[in-house]
Amino acid sequence: MRPTPRFPEDLVALQEAWLRTYAELAQVAAGGGTTLLRRRLIALSGRLCAHPHWPAPAGWRDGGVELRRTARGQARTHREAA
């Protein structure tokens, strides 16, 4: 088993925001006005991919899955603590 990589807090926060926005978008009824949420997802996606943590322009591809797992775990911890 590989060790869990450490991600900067701002990168994890970006991924958490992306996951929240995606979940909100999934809850909107058809024709419910998704433009703002879609634009927010596009902006967050750009910020995630261009974050300086990634060593190369496509570096996020290698760590993206682990980043999502980390963000989901932290979000779960935040919900349980509340």
PDB file of N, CA and C in Angstrom:
ATOM      1  N   MET A   1       0.845  -1.178   0.000  1.00  0.00           N
ATOM      2  CA  MET A   1       0.000   0.000   0.000  1.00  0.00           C
ATOM      3  C   MET A   1       0.893   1.246   0.000  1.00  0.00           C
ATOM      4  N   ARG A   2       0.544   2.177  -0.878  1.00  0.00           N
ATOM      5  CA  ARG A   2       1.323   3.413  -0.978  1.00  0.00           C
ATOM      6  C   ARG A   2       0.927   4.378   0.132  1.00  0.00           C
ATOM      7  N   PRO A   3       1.886   5.185   0.598  1.00  0.00           N
ATOM      8  CA  PRO A   3       1.517   6.188   1.601  1.00  0.00           C
ATOM      9  C   PRO A   3       0.610   7.256   0.986  1.00  0.00           C
ATOM     10  N   THR A   4      -0.274   7.798   1.794  1.00  0.00           N
ATOM     11  CA  THR A   4      -1.177   8.847   1.320  1.00  0.00           C
ATOM     12  C   THR A   4      -0.379  10.129   1.120  1.00  0.00           C
ATOM     13  N   PRO A   5      -0.459  10.713  -0.072  1.00  0.00           N
ATOM     14  CA  PRO A   5       0.295  11.953  -0.311  1.00  0.00           C
ATOM     15  C   PRO A   5      -0.286  13.110   0.493  1.00  0.00           C
ATOM     16  N   ARG A   6       0.561  14.053   0.824  1.00  0.00           N
ATOM     17  CA  ARG A   6       0.131  15.256   1.525  1.00  0.00           C
ATOM     18  C   ARG A   6      -0.142  16.329   0.495  1.00  0.00           C
ATOM     19  N   PHE A   7      -1.279  16.979   0.637  1.00  0.00           N
ATOM     20  CA  PHE A   7      -1.651  18.053  -0.273  1.00  0.00           C
ATOM     21  C   PHE A   7      -1.745  19.350   0.513  1.00  0.00           C
ATOM     22  N   PRO A   8      -1.418  20.477  -0.117  1.00  0.00           N
ATOM     23  CA  PRO A   8      -1.584  21.770   0.554  1.00  0.00           C
ATOM     24  C   PRO A   8      -3.052  21.987   0.929  1.00  0.00           C
ATOM     25  N   GLU A   9      -3.270  22.654   2.058  1.00  0.00           N
ATOM     26  CA  GLU A   9      -4.628  22.876   2.545  1.00  0.00           C
ATOM     27  C   GLU A   9      -5.492  23.631   1.537  1.00  0.00           C
ATOM     28  N   ASP A  10      -4.902  24.604   0.837  1.00  0.00           N
ATOM     29  CA  ASP A  10      -5.703  25.358  -0.134  1.00  0.00           C
ATOM     30  C   ASP A  10      -6.134  24.489  -1.309  1.00  0.00           C
ATOM     31  N   LEU A  11      -5.303  23.523  -1.688  1.00  0.00           N
ATOM     32  CA  LEU A  11      -5.652  22.614  -2.770  1.00  0.00           C
ATOM     33  C   LEU A  11      -6.791  21.683  -2.339  1.00  0.00           C
ATOM     34  N   VAL A  12      -6.723  21.182  -1.127  1.00  0.00           N
ATOM     35  CA  VAL A  12      -7.798  20.329  -0.602  1.00  0.00           C
ATOM     36  C   VAL A  12      -9.094  21.141  -0.486  1.00  0.00           C
ATOM     37  N   ALA A  13      -8.988  22.391  -0.044  1.00  0.00           N
ATOM     38  CA  ALA A  13     -10.177  23.249   0.060  1.00  0.00           C
ATOM     39  C   ALA A  13     -10.798  23.491  -1.314  1.00  0.00           C
ATOM     40  N   LEU A  14      -9.967  23.680  -2.335  1.00  0.00           N
ATOM     41  CA  LEU A  14     -10.478  23.830  -3.704  1.00  0.00           C
ATOM     42  C   LEU A  14     -11.229  22.572  -4.139  1.00  0.00           C
ATOM     43  N   GLN A  15     -10.646  21.420  -3.848  1.00  0.00           N
ATOM     44  CA  GLN A  15     -11.290  20.168  -4.240  1.00  0.00           C
ATOM     45  C   GLN A  15     -12.601  19.980  -3.473  1.00  0.00           C
ATOM     46  N   GLU A  16     -12.631  20.338  -2.195  1.00  0.00           N
ATOM     47  CA  GLU A  16     -13.875  20.252  -1.414  1.00  0.00           C
ATOM     48  C   GLU A  16     -14.943  21.164  -2.023  1.00  0.00           C
ATOM     49  N   ALA A  17     -14.556  22.372  -2.421  1.00  0.00           N
ATOM     50  CA  ALA A  17     -15.496  23.302  -3.052  1.00  0.00           C
ATOM     51  C   ALA A  17     -16.013  22.721  -4.368  1.00  0.00           C
ATOM     52  N   TRP A  18     -15.133  22.078  -5.132  1.00  0.00           N
ATOM     53  CA  TRP A  18     -15.540  21.458  -6.384  1.00  0.00           C
ATOM     54  C   TRP A  18     -16.560  20.354  -6.119  1.00  0.00           C
ATOM     55  N   LEU A  19     -16.290  19.509  -5.125  1.00  0.00           N
ATOM     56  CA  LEU A  19     -17.201  18.415  -4.800  1.00  0.00           C
ATOM     57  C   LEU A  19     -18.557  18.937  -4.321  1.00  0.00           C
ATOM     58  N   ARG A  20     -18.555  19.992  -3.495  1.00  0.00           N
ATOM     59  CA  ARG A  20     -19.813  20.586  -3.031  1.00  0.00           C
ATOM     60  C   ARG A  20     -20.614  21.146  -4.204  1.00  0.00           C
ATOM     61  N   THR A  21     -19.927  21.857  -5.084  1.00  0.00           N
ATOM     62  CA  THR A  21     -20.600  22.453  -6.237  1.00  0.00           C
ATOM     63  C   THR A  21     -21.173  21.374  -7.150  1.00  0.00           C
ATOM     64  N   TYR A  22     -20.416  20.326  -7.366  1.00  0.00           N
ATOM     65  CA  TYR A  22     -20.892  19.219  -8.198  1.00  0.00           C
ATOM     66  C   TYR A  22     -22.132  18.587  -7.577  1.00  0.00           C
ATOM     67  N   ALA A  23     -22.116  18.396  -6.254  1.00  0.00           N
ATOM     68  CA  ALA A  23     -23.277  17.818  -5.563  1.00  0.00           C
ATOM     69  C   ALA A  23     -24.491  18.745  -5.680  1.00  0.00           C
ATOM     70  N   GLU A  24     -24.277  20.053  -5.548  1.00  0.00           N
ATOM     71  CA  GLU A  24     -25.374  21.015  -5.708  1.00  0.00           C
ATOM     72  C   GLU A  24     -25.950  20.932  -7.122  1.00  0.00           C
ATOM     73  N   LEU A  25     -25.078  20.854  -8.103  1.00  0.00           N
ATOM     74  CA  LEU A  25     -25.513  20.776  -9.497  1.00  0.00           C
ATOM     75  C   LEU A  25     -26.338  19.513  -9.733  1.00  0.00           C
ATOM     76  N   ALA A  26     -25.941  18.425  -9.107  1.00  0.00           N
ATOM     77  CA  ALA A  26     -26.667  17.167  -9.274  1.00  0.00           C
ATOM     78  C   ALA A  26     -28.071  17.231  -8.674  1.00  0.00           C
ATOM     79  N   GLN A  27     -28.282  18.130  -7.711  1.00  0.00           N
ATOM     80  CA  GLN A  27     -29.577  18.239  -7.042  1.00  0.00           C
ATOM     81  C   GLN A  27     -30.560  19.168  -7.753  1.00  0.00           C
ATOM     82  N   VAL A  28     -30.072  19.947  -8.700  1.00  0.00           N
ATOM     83  CA  VAL A  28     -30.937  20.902  -9.390  1.00  0.00           C
ATOM     84  C   VAL A  28     -31.843  20.158 -10.363  1.00  0.00           C
ATOM     85  N   ALA A  29     -33.126  20.472 -10.306  1.00  0.00           N
ATOM     86  CA  ALA A  29     -34.077  19.844 -11.214  1.00  0.00           C
ATOM     87  C   ALA A  29     -33.811  20.302 -12.650  1.00  0.00           C
ATOM     88  N   ALA A  30     -34.212  19.471 -13.583  1.00  0.00           N
ATOM     89  CA  ALA A  30     -34.039  19.811 -14.998  1.00  0.00           C
ATOM     90  C   ALA A  30     -34.690  21.165 -15.285  1.00  0.00           C
ATOM     91  N   GLY A  31     -33.962  22.020 -15.970  1.00  0.00           N
ATOM     92  CA  GLY A  31     -34.464  23.356 -16.283  1.00  0.00           C
ATOM     93  C   GLY A  31     -34.423  24.292 -15.089  1.00  0.00           C
ATOM     94  N   GLY A  32     -33.689  23.899 -14.054  1.00  0.00           N
ATOM     95  CA  GLY A  32     -33.655  24.682 -12.824  1.00  0.00           C
ATOM     96  C   GLY A  32     -32.617  25.776 -12.791  1.00  0.00           C
ATOM     97  N   GLY A  33     -31.994  26.065 -13.885  1.00  0.00           N
ATOM     98  CA  GLY A  33     -31.005  27.140 -13.919  1.00  0.00           C
ATOM     99  C   GLY A  33     -29.675  26.700 -13.338  1.00  0.00           C
ATOM    100  N   THR A  34     -28.884  26.050 -14.139  1.00  0.00           N
ATOM    101  CA  THR A  34     -27.604  25.504 -13.684  1.00  0.00           C
ATOM    102  C   THR A  34     -26.402  26.327 -14.134  1.00  0.00           C
ATOM    103  N   THR A  35     -26.637  27.424 -14.804  1.00  0.00           N
ATOM    104  CA  THR A  35     -25.541  28.186 -15.402  1.00  0.00           C
ATOM    105  C   THR A  35     -24.499  28.609 -14.367  1.00  0.00           C
ATOM    106  N   LEU A  36     -24.928  29.179 -13.262  1.00  0.00           N
ATOM    107  CA  LEU A  36     -23.964  29.648 -12.256  1.00  0.00           C
ATOM    108  C   LEU A  36     -23.145  28.502 -11.679  1.00  0.00           C
ATOM    109  N   LEU A  37     -23.801  27.380 -11.403  1.00  0.00           N
ATOM    110  CA  LEU A  37     -23.079  26.231 -10.855  1.00  0.00           C
ATOM    111  C   LEU A  37     -22.100  25.659 -11.878  1.00  0.00           C
ATOM    112  N   ARG A  38     -22.510  25.571 -13.135  1.00  0.00           N
ATOM    113  CA  ARG A  38     -21.597  25.075 -14.169  1.00  0.00           C
ATOM    114  C   ARG A  38     -20.401  26.000 -14.325  1.00  0.00           C
ATOM    115  N   ARG A  39     -20.638  27.301 -14.283  1.00  0.00           N
ATOM    116  CA  ARG A  39     -19.519  28.259 -14.389  1.00  0.00           C
ATOM    117  C   ARG A  39     -18.581  28.132 -13.200  1.00  0.00           C
ATOM    118  N   ARG A  40     -19.165  27.928 -12.008  1.00  0.00           N
ATOM    119  CA  ARG A  40     -18.324  27.761 -10.815  1.00  0.00           C
ATOM    120  C   ARG A  40     -17.473  26.501 -10.948  1.00  0.00           C
ATOM    121  N   LEU A  41     -18.062  25.411 -11.456  1.00  0.00           N
ATOM    122  CA  LEU A  41     -17.291  24.177 -11.656  1.00  0.00           C
ATOM    123  C   LEU A  41     -16.147  24.384 -12.631  1.00  0.00           C
ATOM    124  N   ILE A  42     -16.404  25.094 -13.710  1.00  0.00           N
ATOM    125  CA  ILE A  42     -15.357  25.360 -14.702  1.00  0.00           C
ATOM    126  C   ILE A  42     -14.225  26.166 -14.074  1.00  0.00           C
ATOM    127  N   ALA A  43     -14.580  27.204 -13.312  1.00  0.00           N
ATOM    128  CA  ALA A  43     -13.559  28.036 -12.658  1.00  0.00           C
ATOM    129  C   ALA A  43     -12.758  27.224 -11.645  1.00  0.00           C
ATOM    130  N   LEU A  44     -13.442  26.423 -10.832  1.00  0.00           N
ATOM    131  CA  LEU A  44     -12.751  25.602  -9.843  1.00  0.00           C
ATOM    132  C   LEU A  44     -11.857  24.562 -10.521  1.00  0.00           C
ATOM    133  N   SER A  45     -12.338  23.987 -11.608  1.00  0.00           N
ATOM    134  CA  SER A  45     -11.532  23.000 -12.343  1.00  0.00           C
ATOM    135  C   SER A  45     -10.241  23.629 -12.855  1.00  0.00           C
ATOM    136  N   GLY A  46     -10.352  24.834 -13.386  1.00  0.00           N
ATOM    137  CA  GLY A  46      -9.161  25.533 -13.870  1.00  0.00           C
ATOM    138  C   GLY A  46      -8.172  25.811 -12.757  1.00  0.00           C
ATOM    139  N   ARG A  47      -8.687  26.239 -11.604  1.00  0.00           N
ATOM    140  CA  ARG A  47      -7.807  26.520 -10.459  1.00  0.00           C
ATOM    141  C   ARG A  47      -7.162  25.243  -9.939  1.00  0.00           C
ATOM    142  N   LEU A  48      -7.907  24.138  -9.927  1.00  0.00           N
ATOM    143  CA  LEU A  48      -7.342  22.861  -9.475  1.00  0.00           C
ATOM    144  C   LEU A  48      -6.214  22.401 -10.399  1.00  0.00           C
ATOM    145  N   CYS A  49      -6.464  22.462 -11.698  1.00  0.00           N
ATOM    146  CA  CYS A  49      -5.464  21.983 -12.664  1.00  0.00           C
ATOM    147  C   CYS A  49      -4.212  22.855 -12.708  1.00  0.00           C
ATOM    148  N   ALA A  50      -4.388  24.146 -12.459  1.00  0.00           N
ATOM    149  CA  ALA A  50      -3.260  25.072 -12.561  1.00  0.00           C
ATOM    150  C   ALA A  50      -2.589  25.350 -11.211  1.00  0.00           C
ATOM    151  N   HIS A  51      -2.977  24.635 -10.174  1.00  0.00           N
ATOM    152  CA  HIS A  51      -2.403  24.884  -8.846  1.00  0.00           C
ATOM    153  C   HIS A  51      -0.898  24.616  -8.871  1.00  0.00           C
ATOM    154  N   PRO A  52      -0.115  25.448  -8.195  1.00  0.00           N
ATOM    155  CA  PRO A  52       1.348  25.277  -8.212  1.00  0.00           C
ATOM    156  C   PRO A  52       1.852  23.992  -7.562  1.00  0.00           C
ATOM    157  N   HIS A  53       0.995  23.276  -6.849  1.00  0.00           N
ATOM    158  CA  HIS A  53       1.420  22.006  -6.243  1.00  0.00           C
ATOM    159  C   HIS A  53       1.815  20.984  -7.303  1.00  0.00           C
ATOM    160  N   TRP A  54       1.120  21.027  -8.439  1.00  0.00           N
ATOM    161  CA  TRP A  54       1.377  20.036  -9.482  1.00  0.00           C
ATOM    162  C   TRP A  54       2.691  20.358 -10.190  1.00  0.00           C
ATOM    163  N   PRO A  55       3.553  19.359 -10.369  1.00  0.00           N
ATOM    164  CA  PRO A  55       4.886  19.604 -10.940  1.00  0.00           C
ATOM    165  C   PRO A  55       4.890  19.920 -12.430  1.00  0.00           C
ATOM    166  N   ALA A  56       3.858  19.554 -13.140  1.00  0.00           N
ATOM    167  CA  ALA A  56       3.791  19.781 -14.585  1.00  0.00           C
ATOM    168  C   ALA A  56       2.365  20.163 -14.944  1.00  0.00           C
ATOM    169  N   PRO A  57       2.160  20.719 -16.125  1.00  0.00           N
ATOM    170  CA  PRO A  57       0.802  21.117 -16.508  1.00  0.00           C
ATOM    171  C   PRO A  57      -0.233  20.000 -16.369  1.00  0.00           C
ATOM    172  N   ALA A  58       0.140  18.770 -16.634  1.00  0.00           N
ATOM    173  CA  ALA A  58      -0.808  17.658 -16.512  1.00  0.00           C
ATOM    174  C   ALA A  58      -0.581  16.868 -15.226  1.00  0.00           C
ATOM    175  N   GLY A  59       0.154  17.416 -14.288  1.00  0.00           N
ATOM    176  CA  GLY A  59       0.486  16.719 -13.049  1.00  0.00           C
ATOM    177  C   GLY A  59      -0.713  16.362 -12.199  1.00  0.00           C
ATOM    178  N   TRP A  60      -1.783  17.139 -12.319  1.00  0.00           N
ATOM    179  CA  TRP A  60      -2.977  16.868 -11.525  1.00  0.00           C
ATOM    180  C   TRP A  60      -3.583  15.516 -11.850  1.00  0.00           C
ATOM    181  N   ARG A  61      -3.323  15.017 -13.056  1.00  0.00           N
ATOM    182  CA  ARG A  61      -3.891  13.712 -13.443  1.00  0.00           C
ATOM    183  C   ARG A  61      -3.362  12.592 -12.555  1.00  0.00           C
ATOM    184  N   ASP A  62      -2.092  12.678 -12.200  1.00  0.00           N
ATOM    185  CA  ASP A  62      -1.495  11.633 -11.376  1.00  0.00           C
ATOM    186  C   ASP A  62      -2.027  11.650  -9.946  1.00  0.00           C
ATOM    187  N   GLY A  63      -2.268  12.826  -9.410  1.00  0.00           N
ATOM    188  CA  GLY A  63      -2.681  12.922  -8.014  1.00  0.00           C
ATOM    189  C   GLY A  63      -4.139  13.249  -7.811  1.00  0.00           C
ATOM    190  N   GLY A  64      -4.890  13.378  -8.884  1.00  0.00           N
ATOM    191  CA  GLY A  64      -6.276  13.800  -8.773  1.00  0.00           C
ATOM    192  C   GLY A  64      -7.151  12.860  -7.959  1.00  0.00           C
ATOM    193  N   VAL A  65      -6.975  11.559  -8.151  1.00  0.00           N
ATOM    194  CA  VAL A  65      -7.800  10.588  -7.426  1.00  0.00           C
ATOM    195  C   VAL A  65      -7.499  10.668  -5.933  1.00  0.00           C
ATOM    196  N   GLU A  66      -6.225  10.710  -5.582  1.00  0.00           N
ATOM    197  CA  GLU A  66      -5.860  10.802  -4.163  1.00  0.00           C
ATOM    198  C   GLU A  66      -6.331  12.116  -3.556  1.00  0.00           C
ATOM    199  N   LEU A  67      -6.278  13.182  -4.336  1.00  0.00           N
ATOM    200  CA  LEU A  67      -6.766  14.476  -3.851  1.00  0.00           C
ATOM    201  C   LEU A  67      -8.260  14.398  -3.550  1.00  0.00           C
ATOM    202  N   ARG A  68      -9.035  13.800  -4.445  1.00  0.00           N
ATOM    203  CA  ARG A  68     -10.478  13.666  -4.205  1.00  0.00           C
ATOM    204  C   ARG A  68     -10.751  12.815  -2.968  1.00  0.00           C
ATOM    205  N   ARG A  69      -9.997  11.748  -2.795  1.00  0.00           N
ATOM    206  CA  ARG A  69     -10.169  10.908  -1.595  1.00  0.00           C
ATOM    207  C   ARG A  69      -9.861  11.700  -0.332  1.00  0.00           C
ATOM    208  N   THR A  70      -8.802  12.472  -0.378  1.00  0.00           N
ATOM    209  CA  THR A  70      -8.427  13.284   0.779  1.00  0.00           C
ATOM    210  C   THR A  70      -9.505  14.312   1.088  1.00  0.00           C
ATOM    211  N   ALA A  71      -9.993  14.988   0.056  1.00  0.00           N
ATOM    212  CA  ALA A  71     -11.022  16.012   0.241  1.00  0.00           C
ATOM    213  C   ALA A  71     -12.311  15.403   0.785  1.00  0.00           C
ATOM    214  N   ARG A  72     -12.701  14.250   0.257  1.00  0.00           N
ATOM    215  CA  ARG A  72     -13.926  13.588   0.754  1.00  0.00           C
ATOM    216  C   ARG A  72     -13.754  13.182   2.210  1.00  0.00           C
ATOM    217  N   GLY A  73     -12.578  12.678   2.556  1.00  0.00           N
ATOM    218  CA  GLY A  73     -12.319  12.281   3.941  1.00  0.00           C
ATOM    219  C   GLY A  73     -12.371  13.467   4.883  1.00  0.00           C
ATOM    220  N   GLN A  74     -11.787  14.580   4.484  1.00  0.00           N
ATOM    221  CA  GLN A  74     -11.819  15.776   5.335  1.00  0.00           C
ATOM    222  C   GLN A  74     -13.229  16.334   5.443  1.00  0.00           C
ATOM    223  N   ALA A  75     -13.991  16.306   4.350  1.00  0.00           N
ATOM    224  CA  ALA A  75     -15.365  16.787   4.398  1.00  0.00           C
ATOM    225  C   ALA A  75     -16.197  15.933   5.344  1.00  0.00           C
ATOM    226  N   ARG A  76     -15.976  14.625   5.295  1.00  0.00           N
ATOM    227  CA  ARG A  76     -16.679  13.697   6.189  1.00  0.00           C
ATOM    228  C   ARG A  76     -16.323  14.002   7.643  1.00  0.00           C
ATOM    229  N   THR A  77     -15.041  14.252   7.901  1.00  0.00           N
ATOM    230  CA  THR A  77     -14.590  14.581   9.258  1.00  0.00           C
ATOM    231  C   THR A  77     -15.220  15.875   9.748  1.00  0.00           C
ATOM    232  N   HIS A  78     -15.310  16.867   8.861  1.00  0.00           N
ATOM    233  CA  HIS A  78     -15.929  18.157   9.230  1.00  0.00           C
ATOM    234  C   HIS A  78     -17.402  17.974   9.568  1.00  0.00           C
ATOM    235  N   ARG A  79     -18.103  17.154   8.784  1.00  0.00           N
ATOM    236  CA  ARG A  79     -19.537  16.915   9.050  1.00  0.00           C
ATOM    237  C   ARG A  79     -19.739  16.205  10.378  1.00  0.00           C
ATOM    238  N   GLU A  80     -18.895  15.232  10.672  1.00  0.00           N
ATOM    239  CA  GLU A  80     -19.017  14.470  11.913  1.00  0.00           C
ATOM    240  C   GLU A  80     -18.696  15.331  13.132  1.00  0.00           C
ATOM    241  N   ALA A  81     -17.785  16.282  12.961  1.00  0.00           N
ATOM    242  CA  ALA A  81     -17.401  17.157  14.076  1.00  0.00           C
ATOM    243  C   ALA A  81     -18.467  18.195  14.368  1.00  0.00           C
ATOM    244  N   ALA A  82     -19.291  18.513  13.369  1.00  0.00           N
ATOM    245  CA  ALA A  82     -20.312  19.551  13.544  1.00  0.00           C
ATOM    246  C   ALA A  82     -21.519  19.068  14.306  1.00  0.00           C
TER     247      ALA A  82
END
